[in-house]
mmCIF file of C-alpha atoms and ligand atoms in Angstrom:
data_model
loop_
_atom_site.group_PDB
_atom_site.id
_atom_site.type_symbol
_atom_site.label_atom_id
_atom_site.label_comp_id
_atom_site.label_asym_id
_atom_site.label_seq_id
_atom_site.Cartn_x
_atom_site.Cartn_y
_atom_site.Cartn_z
ATOM 1 C CA MET A 1 0.000 0.000 0.000
ATOM 2 C CA SER A 2 1.366 3.427 -0.898
ATOM 3 C CA LYS A 3 0.938 6.677 0.970
ATOM 4 C CA PHE A 4 -0.716 8.175 -2.093
ATOM 5 C CA ALA A 5 -4.117 6.530 -2.197
ATOM 6 C CA LEU A 6 -7.430 7.872 -0.974
ATOM 7 C CA GLU A 7 -8.341 6.757 2.527
ATOM 8 C CA LYS A 8 -11.337 4.811 1.217
ATOM 9 C CA ILE A 9 -9.030 2.831 -1.087
ATOM 10 C CA ASN A 10 -6.718 2.036 1.809
ATOM 11 C CA ARG A 11 -9.673 0.777 3.808
ATOM 12 C CA LEU A 12 -11.326 -1.128 0.983
ATOM 13 C CA GLU A 13 -11.536 -4.891 1.167
ATOM 14 C CA ALA A 14 -11.384 -5.887 -2.498
ATOM 15 C CA TYR A 15 -13.222 -8.771 -4.115
ATOM 16 C CA THR A 16 -11.282 -12.053 -4.069
ATOM 17 C CA PRO A 17 -11.757 -13.949 -7.334
ATOM 18 C CA GLY A 18 -11.626 -17.751 -7.277
ATOM 19 C CA GLU A 19 -8.117 -19.139 -7.682
ATOM 20 C CA GLN A 20 -6.704 -19.426 -11.208
ATOM 21 C CA PRO A 21 -3.674 -21.526 -10.291
ATOM 22 C CA ARG A 22 -0.760 -22.188 -12.594
ATOM 23 C CA ASP A 23 1.161 -24.696 -10.436
ATOM 24 C CA LYS A 24 -0.457 -27.765 -11.982
ATOM 25 C CA LYS A 25 -3.421 -28.910 -13.997
ATOM 26 C CA TYR A 26 -6.590 -29.068 -11.910
ATOM 27 C CA ILE A 27 -10.131 -30.029 -12.718
ATOM 28 C CA LYS A 28 -11.406 -26.509 -12.137
ATOM 29 C CA LEU A 29 -14.784 -26.443 -10.460
ATOM 30 C CA ASN A 30 -14.275 -23.235 -8.491
ATOM 31 C CA THR A 31 -15.288 -20.252 -10.614
ATOM 32 C CA ASN A 32 -18.463 -21.402 -12.383
ATOM 33 C CA GLU A 33 -16.872 -21.316 -15.814
ATOM 34 C CA SER A 34 -18.266 -23.529 -18.545
ATOM 35 C CA PRO A 35 -16.317 -26.773 -19.095
ATOM 36 C CA PHE A 36 -17.125 -26.445 -22.797
ATOM 37 C CA PRO A 37 -15.235 -24.259 -25.280
ATOM 38 C CA PRO A 38 -17.139 -21.441 -26.991
ATOM 39 C CA SER A 39 -19.132 -22.251 -30.124
ATOM 40 C CA PRO A 40 -16.932 -23.043 -33.167
ATOM 41 C CA ARG A 41 -18.630 -20.072 -34.855
ATOM 42 C CA VAL A 42 -17.261 -17.822 -32.092
ATOM 43 C CA ILE A 43 -13.718 -19.121 -32.531
ATOM 44 C CA LYS A 44 -13.804 -18.532 -36.287
ATOM 45 C CA ALA A 45 -15.247 -15.003 -36.006
ATOM 46 C CA VAL A 46 -12.692 -13.969 -33.397
ATOM 47 C CA ALA A 47 -9.822 -15.140 -35.602
ATOM 48 C CA GLU A 48 -11.165 -13.042 -38.467
ATOM 49 C CA ALA A 49 -11.621 -9.955 -36.294
ATOM 50 C CA THR A 50 -7.974 -9.856 -35.250
ATOM 51 C CA GLY A 51 -7.027 -8.459 -38.675
ATOM 52 C CA SER A 52 -8.789 -5.167 -37.780
ATOM 53 C CA LEU A 53 -7.273 -4.641 -34.355
ATOM 54 C CA ASN A 54 -5.584 -1.460 -35.567
ATOM 55 C CA LEU A 55 -9.027 0.173 -35.505
ATOM 56 C CA TYR A 56 -11.131 1.098 -32.484
ATOM 57 C CA PRO A 57 -14.269 -0.978 -32.045
ATOM 58 C CA ASP A 58 -17.756 0.498 -32.598
ATOM 59 C CA PRO A 59 -18.394 2.292 -29.273
ATOM 60 C CA GLU A 60 -22.129 1.589 -29.663
ATOM 61 C CA ALA A 61 -21.566 -2.090 -30.541
ATOM 62 C CA VAL A 62 -24.740 -1.760 -32.622
ATOM 63 C CA SER A 63 -24.489 -5.120 -34.379
ATOM 64 C CA LEU A 64 -24.117 -6.932 -31.066
ATOM 65 C CA LYS A 65 -27.022 -5.050 -29.482
ATOM 66 C CA GLU A 66 -29.178 -5.927 -32.480
ATOM 67 C CA ALA A 67 -28.350 -9.624 -32.129
ATOM 68 C CA ILE A 68 -29.213 -9.563 -28.410
ATOM 69 C CA ALA A 69 -32.389 -7.535 -28.989
ATOM 70 C CA ALA A 70 -33.582 -9.973 -31.644
ATOM 71 C CA GLU A 71 -32.939 -12.953 -29.378
ATOM 72 C CA TYR A 72 -34.905 -11.484 -26.447
ATOM 73 C CA GLY A 73 -37.646 -9.781 -28.413
ATOM 74 C CA VAL A 74 -36.801 -6.245 -27.272
ATOM 75 C CA ASN A 75 -35.730 -3.070 -29.056
ATOM 76 C CA LYS A 76 -32.015 -2.362 -29.310
ATOM 77 C CA ASP A 77 -32.642 0.803 -27.258
ATOM 78 C CA ASN A 78 -33.437 -1.549 -24.379
ATOM 79 C CA VAL A 79 -29.988 -3.191 -24.534
ATOM 80 C CA PHE A 80 -26.696 -2.118 -22.980
ATOM 81 C CA VAL A 81 -23.522 -4.139 -23.499
ATOM 82 C CA SER A 82 -20.701 -4.213 -21.008
ATOM 83 C CA ASN A 83 -17.252 -5.515 -20.209
ATOM 84 C CA GLY A 84 -18.564 -8.471 -18.211
ATOM 85 C CA SER A 85 -21.768 -8.051 -16.249
ATOM 86 C CA ASP A 86 -19.597 -6.864 -13.367
ATOM 87 C CA GLU A 87 -19.386 -3.585 -15.264
ATOM 88 C CA ILE A 88 -23.181 -3.193 -15.202
ATOM 89 C CA LEU A 89 -23.219 -3.867 -11.472
ATOM 90 C CA SER A 90 -20.413 -1.373 -11.042
ATOM 91 C CA PHE A 91 -22.422 1.291 -12.892
ATOM 92 C CA VAL A 92 -25.570 0.549 -10.879
ATOM 93 C CA PHE A 93 -23.714 1.037 -7.607
ATOM 94 C CA MET A 94 -21.805 4.045 -8.981
ATOM 95 C CA GLY A 95 -24.758 5.971 -10.300
ATOM 96 C CA LEU A 96 -28.146 4.448 -9.619
ATOM 97 C CA CYS A 97 -28.348 4.186 -5.821
ATOM 98 C CA PRO A 98 -29.273 7.742 -4.761
ATOM 99 C CA ARG A 99 -30.996 6.540 -1.580
ATOM 100 C CA GLY A 100 -28.682 3.615 -0.843
ATOM 101 C CA VAL A 101 -29.016 -0.022 -1.752
ATOM 102 C CA CYS A 102 -30.063 -3.342 -0.271
ATOM 103 C CA PHE A 103 -28.980 -6.860 -1.168
ATOM 104 C CA PRO A 104 -29.032 -10.166 0.702
ATOM 105 C CA ASN A 105 -26.483 -10.802 3.460
ATOM 106 C CA ILE A 106 -25.368 -13.904 1.579
ATOM 107 C CA THR A 107 -24.932 -13.238 -2.130
ATOM 108 C CA TYR A 108 -22.366 -12.352 -4.788
ATOM 109 C CA GLY A 109 -19.467 -10.837 -2.845
ATOM 110 C CA PHE A 110 -18.909 -8.039 -5.313
ATOM 111 C CA TYR A 111 -22.057 -6.102 -4.288
ATOM 112 C CA LYS A 112 -20.559 -5.164 -0.949
ATOM 113 C CA VAL A 113 -17.232 -4.223 -2.521
ATOM 114 C CA TYR A 114 -18.943 -1.846 -4.981
ATOM 115 C CA ALA A 115 -21.080 -0.321 -2.240
ATOM 116 C CA GLU A 116 -17.957 0.366 -0.181
ATOM 117 C CA LEU A 117 -15.965 1.632 -3.156
ATOM 118 C CA TYR A 118 -18.653 4.098 -4.222
ATOM 119 C CA GLY A 119 -19.614 5.045 -0.675
ATOM 120 C CA VAL A 120 -23.213 3.841 -1.033
ATOM 121 C CA GLU A 121 -25.059 3.051 2.188
ATOM 122 C CA TYR A 122 -26.281 -0.503 2.191
ATOM 123 C CA THR A 123 -28.459 -2.850 4.190
ATOM 124 C CA THR A 124 -28.282 -6.617 3.937
ATOM 125 C CA PRO A 125 -31.506 -8.438 4.858
ATOM 126 C CA THR A 126 -30.735 -11.951 6.108
ATOM 127 C CA LEU A 127 -31.598 -15.047 4.136
ATOM 128 C CA LYS A 128 -33.984 -17.387 5.923
ATOM 129 C CA ASN A 129 -32.886 -20.981 5.515
ATOM 130 C CA PHE A 130 -30.664 -19.809 2.654
ATOM 131 C CA ARG A 131 -33.706 -18.315 0.902
ATOM 132 C CA ILE A 132 -34.464 -14.714 0.044
ATOM 133 C CA ASP A 133 -37.503 -13.425 1.946
ATOM 134 C CA VAL A 134 -39.341 -11.342 -0.643
ATOM 135 C CA SER A 135 -40.999 -9.177 2.014
ATOM 136 C CA ASP A 136 -37.561 -7.751 2.919
ATOM 137 C CA TYR A 137 -37.481 -6.028 -0.492
ATOM 138 C CA LEU A 138 -41.030 -4.704 -0.860
ATOM 139 C CA ASN A 139 -41.260 -0.888 -0.692
ATOM 140 C CA ALA A 140 -37.526 -0.818 0.025
ATOM 141 C CA ASN A 141 -37.204 2.923 -0.598
ATOM 142 C CA LYS A 142 -33.727 2.352 -1.995
ATOM 143 C CA THR A 143 -32.148 0.466 -4.882
ATOM 144 C CA VAL A 144 -32.532 -3.319 -4.745
ATOM 145 C CA VAL A 145 -29.911 -5.698 -6.155
ATOM 146 C CA ILE A 146 -30.711 -9.401 -6.191
ATOM 147 C CA ALA A 147 -28.919 -12.275 -7.899
ATOM 148 C CA ASN A 148 -31.512 -14.682 -9.299
ATOM 149 C CA PRO A 149 -30.615 -17.533 -8.947
ATOM 150 C CA ASN A 150 -28.694 -16.359 -5.909
ATOM 151 C CA ALA A 151 -25.026 -17.163 -5.337
ATOM 152 C CA PRO A 152 -23.568 -19.202 -3.744
ATOM 153 C CA THR A 153 -26.841 -20.928 -2.853
ATOM 154 C CA GLY A 154 -28.164 -21.540 -6.400
ATOM 155 C CA ILE A 155 -31.713 -21.030 -5.125
ATOM 156 C CA SER A 156 -34.019 -18.873 -7.252
ATOM 157 C CA LEU A 157 -37.077 -16.698 -6.827
ATOM 158 C CA SER A 158 -40.072 -17.223 -9.106
ATOM 159 C CA LEU A 159 -40.935 -14.638 -11.727
ATOM 160 C CA ASP A 160 -44.002 -13.649 -9.671
ATOM 161 C CA GLU A 161 -41.824 -13.001 -6.643
ATOM 162 C CA VAL A 162 -39.423 -10.881 -8.682
ATOM 163 C CA GLU A 163 -42.316 -8.965 -10.207
ATOM 164 C CA SER A 164 -43.759 -8.184 -6.774
ATOM 165 C CA ILE A 165 -40.425 -6.627 -5.773
ATOM 166 C CA VAL A 166 -40.171 -4.608 -8.982
ATOM 167 C CA ALA A 167 -43.801 -3.454 -8.786
ATOM 168 C CA SER A 168 -43.541 -2.317 -5.171
ATOM 169 C CA ASN A 169 -40.497 -0.098 -5.838
ATOM 170 C CA PRO A 170 -41.577 2.159 -8.732
ATOM 171 C CA ASP A 171 -39.305 5.007 -7.618
ATOM 172 C CA ASN A 172 -36.186 2.906 -7.215
ATOM 173 C CA VAL A 173 -34.078 0.743 -9.456
ATOM 174 C CA VAL A 174 -34.439 -3.002 -9.027
ATOM 175 C CA CYS A 175 -31.472 -4.786 -10.588
ATOM 176 C CA ILE A 176 -31.877 -8.527 -11.099
ATOM 177 C CA ASP A 177 -28.516 -10.176 -11.708
ATOM 178 C CA GLU A 178 -29.301 -13.176 -13.907
ATOM 179 C CA ALA A 179 -25.762 -14.540 -14.318
ATOM 180 C CA TYR A 180 -27.105 -18.092 -13.817
ATOM 181 C CA VAL A 181 -30.653 -17.864 -15.130
ATOM 182 C CA ASP A 182 -30.047 -20.019 -18.207
ATOM 183 C CA PHE A 183 -29.522 -23.068 -15.989
ATOM 184 C CA GLY A 184 -33.093 -23.198 -14.744
ATOM 185 C CA GLY A 185 -34.321 -19.888 -13.345
ATOM 186 C CA GLU A 186 -37.139 -17.761 -14.734
ATOM 187 C CA SER A 187 -35.892 -14.585 -16.397
ATOM 188 C CA ALA A 188 -37.398 -11.186 -15.642
ATOM 189 C CA ALA A 189 -36.563 -10.040 -19.186
ATOM 190 C CA SER A 190 -40.247 -10.316 -20.103
ATOM 191 C CA LEU A 191 -41.038 -7.512 -17.614
ATOM 192 C CA ILE A 192 -38.840 -4.887 -19.265
ATOM 193 C CA GLY A 193 -41.660 -3.307 -21.261
ATOM 194 C CA LYS A 194 -43.862 -3.094 -18.196
ATOM 195 C CA TYR A 195 -41.560 -1.551 -15.547
ATOM 196 C CA SER A 196 -39.267 1.411 -16.145
ATOM 197 C CA ASN A 197 -37.311 0.717 -12.923
ATOM 198 C CA LEU A 198 -36.093 -2.788 -13.806
ATOM 199 C CA ILE A 199 -32.556 -3.681 -14.922
ATOM 200 C CA VAL A 200 -31.875 -7.282 -15.868
ATOM 201 C CA ALA A 201 -28.113 -7.942 -15.906
ATOM 202 C CA ARG A 202 -26.826 -10.982 -17.755
ATOM 203 C CA THR A 203 -23.525 -12.420 -18.847
ATOM 204 C CA PHE A 204 -21.892 -14.513 -21.566
ATOM 205 C CA SER A 205 -19.422 -15.830 -18.984
ATOM 206 C CA LYS A 206 -21.306 -18.857 -17.766
ATOM 207 C CA SER A 207 -23.962 -20.291 -20.079
ATOM 208 C CA ARG A 208 -22.246 -19.104 -23.264
ATOM 209 C CA SER A 209 -18.733 -20.328 -22.410
ATOM 210 C CA MET A 210 -17.134 -16.894 -22.750
ATOM 211 C CA ALA A 211 -15.763 -15.926 -19.316
ATOM 212 C CA GLY A 212 -12.468 -15.022 -20.975
ATOM 213 C CA ALA A 213 -14.081 -12.608 -23.447
ATOM 214 C CA ARG A 214 -15.642 -10.368 -20.757
ATOM 215 C CA LEU A 215 -19.104 -9.681 -22.109
ATOM 216 C CA GLY A 216 -22.302 -8.846 -20.274
ATOM 217 C CA TYR A 217 -25.507 -7.036 -21.138
ATOM 218 C CA ALA A 218 -28.371 -5.271 -19.475
ATOM 219 C CA LEU A 219 -32.001 -5.205 -20.558
ATOM 220 C CA ALA A 220 -33.937 -2.213 -19.245
ATOM 221 C CA SER A 221 -36.144 0.737 -20.116
ATOM 222 C CA LYS A 222 -34.666 3.220 -22.567
ATOM 223 C CA GLN A 223 -34.258 5.817 -19.777
ATOM 224 C CA LEU A 224 -32.165 3.441 -17.673
ATOM 225 C CA ILE A 225 -30.126 2.362 -20.698
ATOM 226 C CA ASP A 226 -29.420 6.065 -21.332
ATOM 227 C CA ASP A 227 -28.161 6.398 -17.743
ATOM 228 C CA LEU A 228 -25.863 3.398 -18.157
ATOM 229 C CA ASN A 229 -24.570 4.828 -21.430
ATOM 230 C CA LYS A 230 -23.851 8.159 -19.817
ATOM 231 C CA ILE A 231 -21.689 6.448 -17.216
ATOM 232 C CA LYS A 232 -19.991 4.323 -19.853
ATOM 233 C CA TYR A 233 -19.146 7.345 -22.009
ATOM 234 C CA SER A 234 -17.707 8.995 -18.903
ATOM 235 C CA THR A 235 -15.468 6.056 -18.040
ATOM 236 C CA ASN A 236 -14.628 3.761 -20.967
ATOM 237 C CA PRO A 237 -16.442 4.381 -24.278
ATOM 238 C CA TYR A 238 -14.766 1.443 -26.039
ATOM 239 C CA ASN A 239 -15.673 -1.039 -23.330
ATOM 240 C CA ILE A 240 -16.170 -3.983 -25.694
ATOM 241 C CA ASN A 241 -13.269 -4.904 -27.936
ATOM 242 C CA ARG A 242 -13.606 -5.993 -31.566
ATOM 243 C CA MET A 243 -13.059 -9.681 -30.905
ATOM 244 C CA THR A 244 -15.637 -9.776 -28.158
ATOM 245 C CA ILE A 245 -18.246 -7.970 -30.267
ATOM 246 C CA VAL A 246 -18.124 -10.605 -33.004
ATOM 247 C CA ALA A 247 -17.817 -13.418 -30.453
ATOM 248 C CA GLY A 248 -21.017 -12.224 -28.780
ATOM 249 C CA ILE A 249 -22.948 -12.064 -32.043
ATOM 250 C CA GLU A 250 -21.973 -15.604 -33.021
ATOM 251 C CA ALA A 251 -22.611 -16.979 -29.533
ATOM 252 C CA ILE A 252 -26.151 -15.555 -29.582
ATOM 253 C CA LYS A 253 -26.820 -16.875 -33.068
ATOM 254 C CA ASP A 254 -25.577 -20.402 -32.414
ATOM 255 C CA VAL A 255 -28.737 -21.393 -30.597
ATOM 256 C CA SER A 256 -28.270 -25.142 -30.923
ATOM 257 C CA TYR A 257 -24.771 -25.107 -29.425
ATOM 258 C CA PHE A 258 -26.004 -22.981 -26.507
ATOM 259 C CA GLU A 259 -28.924 -25.359 -25.878
ATOM 260 C CA GLN A 260 -26.687 -28.400 -26.049
ATOM 261 C CA CYS A 261 -24.210 -26.965 -23.522
ATOM 262 C CA ARG A 262 -26.749 -25.768 -21.016
ATOM 263 C CA GLN A 263 -28.732 -29.023 -21.144
ATOM 264 C CA ALA A 264 -25.511 -30.960 -20.527
ATOM 265 C CA ILE A 265 -24.795 -28.812 -17.461
ATOM 266 C CA ILE A 266 -28.330 -29.195 -16.108
ATOM 267 C CA GLN A 267 -28.124 -32.973 -16.523
ATOM 268 C CA ALA A 268 -24.699 -33.183 -14.894
ATOM 269 C CA ARG A 269 -25.939 -31.014 -12.002
ATOM 270 C CA GLU A 270 -28.947 -33.244 -11.353
ATOM 271 C CA TYR A 271 -26.826 -36.394 -11.538
ATOM 272 C CA PHE A 272 -24.156 -34.962 -9.238
ATOM 273 C CA SER A 273 -26.662 -33.583 -6.703
ATOM 274 C CA ALA A 274 -28.434 -36.954 -6.444
ATOM 275 C CA GLU A 275 -25.154 -38.845 -6.033
ATOM 276 C CA LEU A 276 -23.930 -36.434 -3.357
ATOM 277 C CA ARG A 277 -27.191 -36.798 -1.444
ATOM 278 C CA ALA A 278 -26.834 -40.567 -1.691
ATOM 279 C CA ILE A 279 -23.592 -40.345 0.301
ATOM 280 C CA GLY A 280 -25.179 -38.152 2.934
ATOM 281 C CA PHE A 281 -24.456 -34.621 1.752
ATOM 282 C CA SER A 282 -27.044 -31.923 2.068
ATOM 283 C CA VAL A 283 -27.237 -30.134 -1.244
ATOM 284 C CA LEU A 284 -29.254 -26.959 -1.730
ATOM 285 C CA PRO A 285 -31.678 -27.188 -4.675
ATOM 286 C CA SER A 286 -29.713 -25.405 -7.399
ATOM 287 C CA ASN A 287 -30.958 -23.675 -10.520
ATOM 288 C CA ALA A 288 -27.409 -22.625 -11.403
ATOM 289 C CA ASN A 289 -24.261 -24.237 -12.820
ATOM 290 C CA PHE A 290 -22.949 -24.986 -9.333
ATOM 291 C CA VAL A 291 -24.123 -26.751 -6.216
ATOM 292 C CA PHE A 292 -23.677 -25.678 -2.620
ATOM 293 C CA ALA A 293 -23.214 -28.709 -0.437
ATOM 294 C CA LYS A 294 -22.027 -29.874 2.967
ATOM 295 C CA SER A 295 -21.550 -33.137 4.810
ATOM 296 C CA ASP A 296 -21.736 -33.864 8.529
ATOM 297 C CA ARG A 297 -18.816 -36.234 8.054
ATOM 298 C CA ILE A 298 -16.222 -33.732 6.898
ATOM 299 C CA GLY A 299 -15.770 -29.995 7.367
ATOM 300 C CA GLY A 300 -15.990 -27.712 4.358
ATOM 301 C CA LYS A 301 -12.406 -26.502 4.591
ATOM 302 C CA LEU A 302 -10.995 -29.992 5.028
ATOM 303 C CA LEU A 303 -12.920 -31.326 2.054
ATOM 304 C CA TYR A 304 -11.664 -28.391 -0.012
ATOM 305 C CA THR A 305 -8.056 -29.097 1.027
ATOM 306 C CA GLU A 306 -8.271 -32.835 0.415
ATOM 307 C CA LEU A 307 -9.827 -32.307 -3.014
ATOM 308 C CA ARG A 308 -7.130 -29.818 -3.914
ATOM 309 C CA LYS A 309 -4.442 -32.408 -3.106
ATOM 310 C CA ARG A 310 -6.195 -34.748 -5.503
ATOM 311 C CA GLY A 311 -6.305 -32.189 -8.310
ATOM 312 C CA PHE A 312 -9.838 -30.794 -7.904
ATOM 313 C CA LEU A 313 -10.483 -27.136 -7.219
ATOM 314 C CA VAL A 314 -13.782 -26.164 -5.619
ATOM 315 C CA ARG A 315 -14.715 -22.902 -3.868
ATOM 316 C CA HIS A 316 -14.686 -22.653 -0.107
ATOM 317 C CA PHE A 317 -15.791 -19.477 1.687
ATOM 318 C CA SER A 318 -14.405 -18.764 5.140
ATOM 319 C CA ASP A 319 -17.452 -16.735 6.253
ATOM 320 C CA PRO A 320 -18.697 -18.642 9.354
ATOM 321 C CA GLN A 321 -22.214 -18.856 7.871
ATOM 322 C CA LEU A 322 -20.831 -20.659 4.824
ATOM 323 C CA ASP A 323 -17.734 -22.501 5.966
ATOM 324 C CA ASP A 324 -19.370 -25.930 6.389
ATOM 325 C CA TYR A 325 -20.126 -25.839 2.663
ATOM 326 C CA ASN A 326 -18.317 -25.896 -0.635
ATOM 327 C CA ARG A 327 -19.556 -24.360 -3.830
ATOM 328 C CA ILE A 328 -18.853 -26.817 -6.611
ATOM 329 C CA SER A 329 -19.158 -25.726 -10.239
ATOM 330 C CA VAL A 330 -20.789 -28.214 -12.545
ATOM 331 C CA GLY A 331 -18.371 -29.470 -15.192
ATOM 332 C CA THR A 332 -18.800 -32.288 -17.682
ATOM 333 C CA ILE A 333 -20.423 -35.496 -16.540
ATOM 334 C CA ASP A 334 -16.945 -37.098 -16.539
ATOM 335 C CA ASP A 335 -15.610 -34.301 -14.311
ATOM 336 C CA MET A 336 -18.461 -34.920 -11.874
ATOM 337 C CA LYS A 337 -17.911 -38.687 -11.848
ATOM 338 C CA ALA A 338 -14.213 -38.191 -11.153
ATOM 339 C CA LEU A 339 -15.022 -35.715 -8.390
ATOM 340 C CA LEU A 340 -17.524 -38.077 -6.774
ATOM 341 C CA SER A 341 -14.996 -40.838 -6.759
ATOM 342 C CA ALA A 342 -12.420 -38.516 -5.130
ATOM 343 C CA ILE A 343 -14.968 -37.484 -2.477
ATOM 344 C CA LYS A 344 -15.741 -41.136 -1.748
ATOM 345 C CA ASP A 345 -12.010 -41.906 -1.454
ATOM 346 C CA ILE A 346 -11.565 -39.046 0.982
ATOM 347 C CA LEU A 347 -14.440 -40.234 3.161
ATOM 348 C CA THR A 348 -13.224 -43.854 2.994
ATOM 349 C CA ASP A 349 -9.673 -42.880 3.978
ATOM 350 C CA ARG A 350 -11.107 -41.101 6.985
ATOM 351 C CA GLY A 351 -13.160 -44.178 7.929
ATOM 352 C CA GLU A 352 -16.402 -42.356 7.191
ATOM 353 C CA ILE A 353 -17.622 -44.833 4.611
ATOM 354 C CA ASN A 354 -16.700 -48.482 4.252
ATOM 355 C CA GLU A 355 -16.207 -49.898 0.800
HETATM 356 C C1 LIG B 401 -20.097 -14.572 -12.471
HETATM 357 C C2 LIG B 401 -21.079 -13.579 -11.904
HETATM 358 C C3 LIG B 401 -21.181 -12.272 -12.392
HETATM 359 C C4 LIG B 401 -20.201 -11.622 -13.305
HETATM 360 O O1 LIG B 401 -19.869 -12.167 -14.372
HETATM 361 P P1 LIG B 401 -19.019 -11.437 -15.505
HETATM 362 O O2 LIG B 401 -17.996 -12.447 -15.824
HETATM 363 O O3 LIG B 401 -18.475 -10.138 -15.008
HETATM 364 O O4 LIG B 401 -20.017 -11.225 -16.568
HETATM 365 C C5 LIG B 401 -22.161 -11.458 -11.889
HETATM 366 N N1 LIG B 401 -22.997 -11.865 -10.936
HETATM 367 C C6 LIG B 401 -22.916 -13.091 -10.423
HETATM 368 C C7 LIG B 401 -23.866 -13.481 -9.356
HETATM 369 C C8 LIG B 401 -21.946 -13.969 -10.876
HETATM 370 O O5 LIG B 401 -21.833 -15.167 -10.321
#
């Protein structure tokens, strides 16, 4: 730390991303990436785009917005594209929380970091049994940010529940972070035309196998999109690079590849959850591409450490409310079979199961 930074930067506790280790090859089930490569159409388009890297990208990314708008049946004026959906969240906290913000006490860790960074007052209603209590967000009188499905629980709210929150807060922004919605949640995108206060934030990082490209988008009323654009043009007008623009267009258009990948993840998740339960784990009912699970036979941290030794990376959170659990990203079915067999070995070695 230098002596030059603002006091609030000195005090800030930054977001800790999941490990991206380089020491050896792991089966990586710790950052909710897709185990599948991007669509072959994406790979080809990116290669072609490199020839124009001497030129700035289109700051409006019109062609990409059109592709997204067509896919979701909205107007391109209702679409904002961003450098990862983290950028949308950043802008919401930076500029759209005039009366403060509320988000669940257990959720995506970045919300708190942004609130602290931008000096936004925040409240954090507690989950009940790992579930969001909708009544905590009705008539909130401040901005509401909710991940649906929530992280790291994987549990989702129904569209009716989301709508009740949006409808009861007409004078405040309600931002629904749908990073995981393609794996089984109900999207609030259909409500965009009806509510001017709703922002739906989504990402290509998980269900479209493009975490490395950094691409997210928001669907919202034209007025809110204008606000997001104003912030973008005041920070980083060329926020989406040329390769990512074409990658996004092809990823949206390759519907069959997208369907195939997300169905494979849903199937692997259901298989893995059932198998874990069969060996005594409690597994929260997930609508995401990860499961949150614990066992009475082994602590969360110990399981994490033992799996790491065996070449599997999962995510463990040291927060005392979460530390019995691990968040395990869903990989291929073969990844999940290998992981299950490692978990069984660990329990057998410790005399917890006899085989
Ligand atoms: C992964 C994730 C994001 C951010 O993803 P980007 O890679 O920045 O698009 C946002 N919200 C939640 C809840 C996430 O898990």
